[in-house]
């Protein structure tokens, strides 16, 4: 409880001069204090707010992947990077759909780490990737193990 004269912790959330109803605030605090979060729920909450780290094992085009960073029509323009991406998971939560590519979660419109490809569409059977410098889409088939 705040000391008399001290600003309410809800002061910024209420209109100027308004006081938070004491019994409602007390009940909300009690409910939150009694809430039990399972390890699974904690993982989901943590993953929802955490920025995914780049995959250190995924080759960067032109750095030791055999492409030499050279562009051109000789097949050494980094396009093979999409074929090395593993699509191992599909998650649908409400209207949100996620694809697990190389162990990281992606939504439509996000750029796949270290590749430059952008996720164009996600279905349970495949992910379609668009290359910013190419009009040709890349399809990655689902390769996960279903139990």
PDB file of C-alpha atoms in Angstrom:
ATOM      1  CA  UNK A   1       0.000   0.000   0.000  1.00  0.00           C
ATOM      2  CA  UNK A   2       1.173   3.496  -0.858  1.00  0.00           C
ATOM      3  CA  UNK A   3       1.759   5.984   1.872  1.00  0.00           C
ATOM      4  CA  UNK A   4      -0.630   8.956   2.167  1.00  0.00           C
ATOM      5  CA  UNK A   5       0.319  11.683  -0.265  1.00  0.00           C
ATOM      6  CA  UNK A   6       2.343   9.294  -2.479  1.00  0.00           C
ATOM      7  CA  UNK A   7       1.194   8.996  -6.097  1.00  0.00           C
ATOM      8  CA  UNK A   8      -0.789   5.895  -6.965  1.00  0.00           C
ATOM      9  CA  UNK A   9       1.058   3.312  -9.104  1.00  0.00           C
ATOM     10  CA  UNK A  10      -1.936   3.502 -11.454  1.00  0.00           C
ATOM     11  CA  UNK A  11      -1.769   7.310 -11.722  1.00  0.00           C
ATOM     12  CA  UNK A  12      -0.610   7.259 -15.363  1.00  0.00           C
ATOM     13  CA  UNK A  13      -3.372   4.856 -16.387  1.00  0.00           C
ATOM     14  CA  UNK A  14      -6.308   6.829 -14.998  1.00  0.00           C
ATOM     15  CA  UNK A  15      -7.751  10.179 -16.072  1.00  0.00           C
ATOM     16  CA  UNK A  16      -6.386  13.162 -14.109  1.00  0.00           C
ATOM     17  CA  UNK A  17      -7.969  13.376 -10.665  1.00  0.00           C
ATOM     18  CA  UNK A  18      -9.463   9.850 -10.829  1.00  0.00           C
ATOM     19  CA  UNK A  19      -8.788   7.342  -8.076  1.00  0.00           C
ATOM     20  CA  UNK A  20      -8.582   3.587  -8.643  1.00  0.00           C
ATOM     21  CA  UNK A  21     -11.375   1.742  -6.851  1.00  0.00           C
ATOM     22  CA  UNK A  22      -9.690   0.123  -3.842  1.00  0.00           C
ATOM     23  CA  UNK A  23     -11.577  -3.208  -3.768  1.00  0.00           C
ATOM     24  CA  UNK A  24     -11.040  -3.826  -7.494  1.00  0.00           C
ATOM     25  CA  UNK A  25      -7.320  -3.101  -7.266  1.00  0.00           C
ATOM     26  CA  UNK A  26      -6.993  -5.285  -4.169  1.00  0.00           C
ATOM     27  CA  UNK A  27      -8.807  -8.167  -5.888  1.00  0.00           C
ATOM     28  CA  UNK A  28      -6.647  -7.826  -9.029  1.00  0.00           C
ATOM     29  CA  UNK A  29      -3.446  -7.879  -6.965  1.00  0.00           C
ATOM     30  CA  UNK A  30      -4.674 -10.911  -5.028  1.00  0.00           C
ATOM     31  CA  UNK A  31      -5.571 -12.778  -8.236  1.00  0.00           C
ATOM     32  CA  UNK A  32      -2.186 -12.012  -9.804  1.00  0.00           C
ATOM     33  CA  UNK A  33      -0.348 -13.082  -6.648  1.00  0.00           C
ATOM     34  CA  UNK A  34      -2.223 -16.411  -6.606  1.00  0.00           C
ATOM     35  CA  UNK A  35      -1.768 -17.120 -10.333  1.00  0.00           C
ATOM     36  CA  UNK A  36       0.383 -20.143 -11.046  1.00  0.00           C
ATOM     37  CA  UNK A  37       2.358 -20.099 -14.280  1.00  0.00           C
ATOM     38  CA  UNK A  38       3.421 -23.504 -15.530  1.00  0.00           C
ATOM     39  CA  UNK A  39       6.874 -23.986 -17.066  1.00  0.00           C
ATOM     40  CA  UNK A  40       5.234 -24.396 -20.479  1.00  0.00           C
ATOM     41  CA  UNK A  41       3.336 -21.119 -20.147  1.00  0.00           C
ATOM     42  CA  UNK A  42       6.489 -19.372 -18.955  1.00  0.00           C
ATOM     43  CA  UNK A  43       8.376 -20.657 -22.019  1.00  0.00           C
ATOM     44  CA  UNK A  44       5.664 -19.389 -24.381  1.00  0.00           C
ATOM     45  CA  UNK A  45       5.598 -15.979 -22.687  1.00  0.00           C
ATOM     46  CA  UNK A  46       9.384 -15.750 -22.787  1.00  0.00           C
ATOM     47  CA  UNK A  47       9.553 -16.790 -26.449  1.00  0.00           C
ATOM     48  CA  UNK A  48       6.886 -14.240 -27.368  1.00  0.00           C
ATOM     49  CA  UNK A  49       8.974 -11.307 -26.144  1.00  0.00           C
ATOM     50  CA  UNK A  50      12.486 -12.573 -26.905  1.00  0.00           C
ATOM     51  CA  UNK A  51      14.296 -11.612 -30.089  1.00  0.00           C
ATOM     52  CA  UNK A  52      15.597 -14.736 -31.787  1.00  0.00           C
ATOM     53  CA  UNK A  53      19.370 -14.956 -32.031  1.00  0.00           C
ATOM     54  CA  UNK A  54      20.913 -15.640 -35.425  1.00  0.00           C
ATOM     55  CA  UNK A  55      21.708 -19.281 -36.074  1.00  0.00           C
ATOM     56  CA  UNK A  56      25.502 -19.639 -35.806  1.00  0.00           C
ATOM     57  CA  UNK A  57      25.445 -22.880 -37.812  1.00  0.00           C
ATOM     58  CA  UNK A  58      23.642 -21.512 -40.849  1.00  0.00           C
ATOM     59  CA  UNK A  59      26.043 -20.564 -43.659  1.00  0.00           C
ATOM     60  CA  UNK A  60      26.116 -16.963 -44.814  1.00  0.00           C
ATOM     61  CA  UNK A  61      26.136 -16.756 -48.621  1.00  0.00           C
ATOM     62  CA  UNK A  62      29.716 -16.074 -49.719  1.00  0.00           C
ATOM     63  CA  UNK A  63      31.311 -17.128 -46.428  1.00  0.00           C
ATOM     64  CA  UNK A  64      32.493 -20.721 -46.662  1.00  0.00           C
ATOM     65  CA  UNK A  65      29.359 -22.066 -48.324  1.00  0.00           C
ATOM     66  CA  UNK A  66      30.934 -22.621 -51.729  1.00  0.00           C
ATOM     67  CA  UNK A  67      29.274 -19.621 -53.386  1.00  0.00           C
ATOM     68  CA  UNK A  68      32.282 -17.365 -52.982  1.00  0.00           C
ATOM     69  CA  UNK A  69      29.888 -14.431 -52.775  1.00  0.00           C
ATOM     70  CA  UNK A  70      29.882 -14.190 -56.566  1.00  0.00           C
ATOM     71  CA  UNK A  71      26.746 -13.241 -58.408  1.00  0.00           C
ATOM     72  CA  UNK A  72      25.865 -14.347 -61.884  1.00  0.00           C
ATOM     73  CA  UNK A  73      24.202 -17.113 -63.803  1.00  0.00           C
ATOM     74  CA  UNK A  74      26.668 -19.853 -62.906  1.00  0.00           C
ATOM     75  CA  UNK A  75      24.642 -21.053 -59.914  1.00  0.00           C
ATOM     76  CA  UNK A  76      26.910 -19.270 -57.464  1.00  0.00           C
ATOM     77  CA  UNK A  77      24.656 -16.413 -56.462  1.00  0.00           C
ATOM     78  CA  UNK A  78      23.635 -17.682 -52.999  1.00  0.00           C
ATOM     79  CA  UNK A  79      20.330 -19.141 -54.226  1.00  0.00           C
ATOM     80  CA  UNK A  80      21.275 -22.549 -52.865  1.00  0.00           C
ATOM     81  CA  UNK A  81      20.952 -21.143 -49.326  1.00  0.00           C
ATOM     82  CA  UNK A  82      17.164 -21.654 -49.491  1.00  0.00           C
ATOM     83  CA  UNK A  83      17.655 -25.350 -50.168  1.00  0.00           C
ATOM     84  CA  UNK A  84      19.689 -25.683 -46.982  1.00  0.00           C
ATOM     85  CA  UNK A  85      16.899 -24.290 -44.780  1.00  0.00           C
ATOM     86  CA  UNK A  86      15.036 -26.909 -42.743  1.00  0.00           C
ATOM     87  CA  UNK A  87      11.283 -26.396 -42.229  1.00  0.00           C
ATOM     88  CA  UNK A  88      10.666 -28.472 -39.114  1.00  0.00           C
ATOM     89  CA  UNK A  89       7.653 -26.954 -37.391  1.00  0.00           C
ATOM     90  CA  UNK A  90       4.266 -25.361 -38.009  1.00  0.00           C
ATOM     91  CA  UNK A  91       2.389 -23.518 -35.258  1.00  0.00           C
ATOM     92  CA  UNK A  92      -1.089 -21.985 -35.612  1.00  0.00           C
ATOM     93  CA  UNK A  93      -2.387 -19.992 -32.641  1.00  0.00           C
ATOM     94  CA  UNK A  94      -5.624 -18.183 -33.395  1.00  0.00           C
ATOM     95  CA  UNK A  95      -4.991 -16.063 -36.492  1.00  0.00           C
ATOM     96  CA  UNK A  96      -1.214 -16.200 -36.057  1.00  0.00           C
ATOM     97  CA  UNK A  97       0.848 -18.765 -37.963  1.00  0.00           C
ATOM     98  CA  UNK A  98       4.518 -19.517 -37.315  1.00  0.00           C
ATOM     99  CA  UNK A  99       7.034 -21.603 -39.222  1.00  0.00           C
ATOM    100  CA  UNK A 100      10.072 -23.121 -37.541  1.00  0.00           C
ATOM    101  CA  UNK A 101      12.990 -22.690 -39.944  1.00  0.00           C
ATOM    102  CA  UNK A 102      16.410 -23.874 -38.777  1.00  0.00           C
ATOM    103  CA  UNK A 103      15.111 -23.900 -35.194  1.00  0.00           C
ATOM    104  CA  UNK A 104      13.858 -20.287 -35.204  1.00  0.00           C
ATOM    105  CA  UNK A 105      10.272 -19.028 -35.353  1.00  0.00           C
ATOM    106  CA  UNK A 106       9.148 -16.844 -38.272  1.00  0.00           C
ATOM    107  CA  UNK A 107       5.920 -15.116 -39.307  1.00  0.00           C
ATOM    108  CA  UNK A 108       4.921 -14.045 -42.819  1.00  0.00           C
ATOM    109  CA  UNK A 109       6.914 -10.956 -43.769  1.00  0.00           C
ATOM    110  CA  UNK A 110       9.930 -11.683 -41.562  1.00  0.00           C
ATOM    111  CA  UNK A 111      13.432 -12.128 -42.982  1.00  0.00           C
ATOM    112  CA  UNK A 112      15.078 -15.515 -42.474  1.00  0.00           C
ATOM    113  CA  UNK A 113      18.318 -15.068 -40.524  1.00  0.00           C
ATOM    114  CA  UNK A 114      21.526 -14.889 -42.560  1.00  0.00           C
ATOM    115  CA  UNK A 115      19.812 -15.512 -45.904  1.00  0.00           C
ATOM    116  CA  UNK A 116      17.976 -12.375 -47.029  1.00  0.00           C
ATOM    117  CA  UNK A 117      14.896 -14.448 -47.869  1.00  0.00           C
ATOM    118  CA  UNK A 118      11.531 -13.131 -46.686  1.00  0.00           C
ATOM    119  CA  UNK A 119       8.746 -15.497 -45.587  1.00  0.00           C
ATOM    120  CA  UNK A 120       5.963 -15.064 -48.146  1.00  0.00           C
ATOM    121  CA  UNK A 121       3.514 -17.756 -47.010  1.00  0.00           C
ATOM    122  CA  UNK A 122       3.256 -20.557 -44.458  1.00  0.00           C
ATOM    123  CA  UNK A 123       1.186 -23.735 -44.765  1.00  0.00           C
ATOM    124  CA  UNK A 124       1.503 -27.026 -42.880  1.00  0.00           C
ATOM    125  CA  UNK A 125       3.201 -28.607 -45.910  1.00  0.00           C
ATOM    126  CA  UNK A 126       5.554 -25.876 -47.091  1.00  0.00           C
ATOM    127  CA  UNK A 127       6.954 -22.388 -46.606  1.00  0.00           C
ATOM    128  CA  UNK A 128       7.348 -20.046 -49.560  1.00  0.00           C
ATOM    129  CA  UNK A 129      10.345 -17.699 -49.398  1.00  0.00           C
ATOM    130  CA  UNK A 130      10.862 -14.626 -51.561  1.00  0.00           C
ATOM    131  CA  UNK A 131      14.299 -13.310 -52.448  1.00  0.00           C
ATOM    132  CA  UNK A 132      14.543  -9.514 -52.431  1.00  0.00           C
ATOM    133  CA  UNK A 133      16.663  -9.466 -55.594  1.00  0.00           C
ATOM    134  CA  UNK A 134      14.851 -12.205 -57.506  1.00  0.00           C
ATOM    135  CA  UNK A 135      11.293 -12.724 -58.719  1.00  0.00           C
ATOM    136  CA  UNK A 136      11.513 -16.495 -58.256  1.00  0.00           C
ATOM    137  CA  UNK A 137      10.031 -17.838 -55.024  1.00  0.00           C
ATOM    138  CA  UNK A 138      11.633 -20.716 -53.136  1.00  0.00           C
ATOM    139  CA  UNK A 139       9.477 -23.479 -51.641  1.00  0.00           C
ATOM    140  CA  UNK A 140      10.737 -25.343 -48.577  1.00  0.00           C
ATOM    141  CA  UNK A 141       8.827 -28.575 -47.899  1.00  0.00           C
ATOM    142  CA  UNK A 142       8.023 -29.632 -44.353  1.00  0.00           C
ATOM    143  CA  UNK A 143      10.693 -31.993 -43.028  1.00  0.00           C
ATOM    144  CA  UNK A 144       9.690 -32.307 -39.380  1.00  0.00           C
ATOM    145  CA  UNK A 145       9.090 -35.576 -37.599  1.00  0.00           C
ATOM    146  CA  UNK A 146       5.431 -36.013 -36.700  1.00  0.00           C
ATOM    147  CA  UNK A 147       4.667 -38.377 -33.874  1.00  0.00           C
TER     148      UNK A 147
END
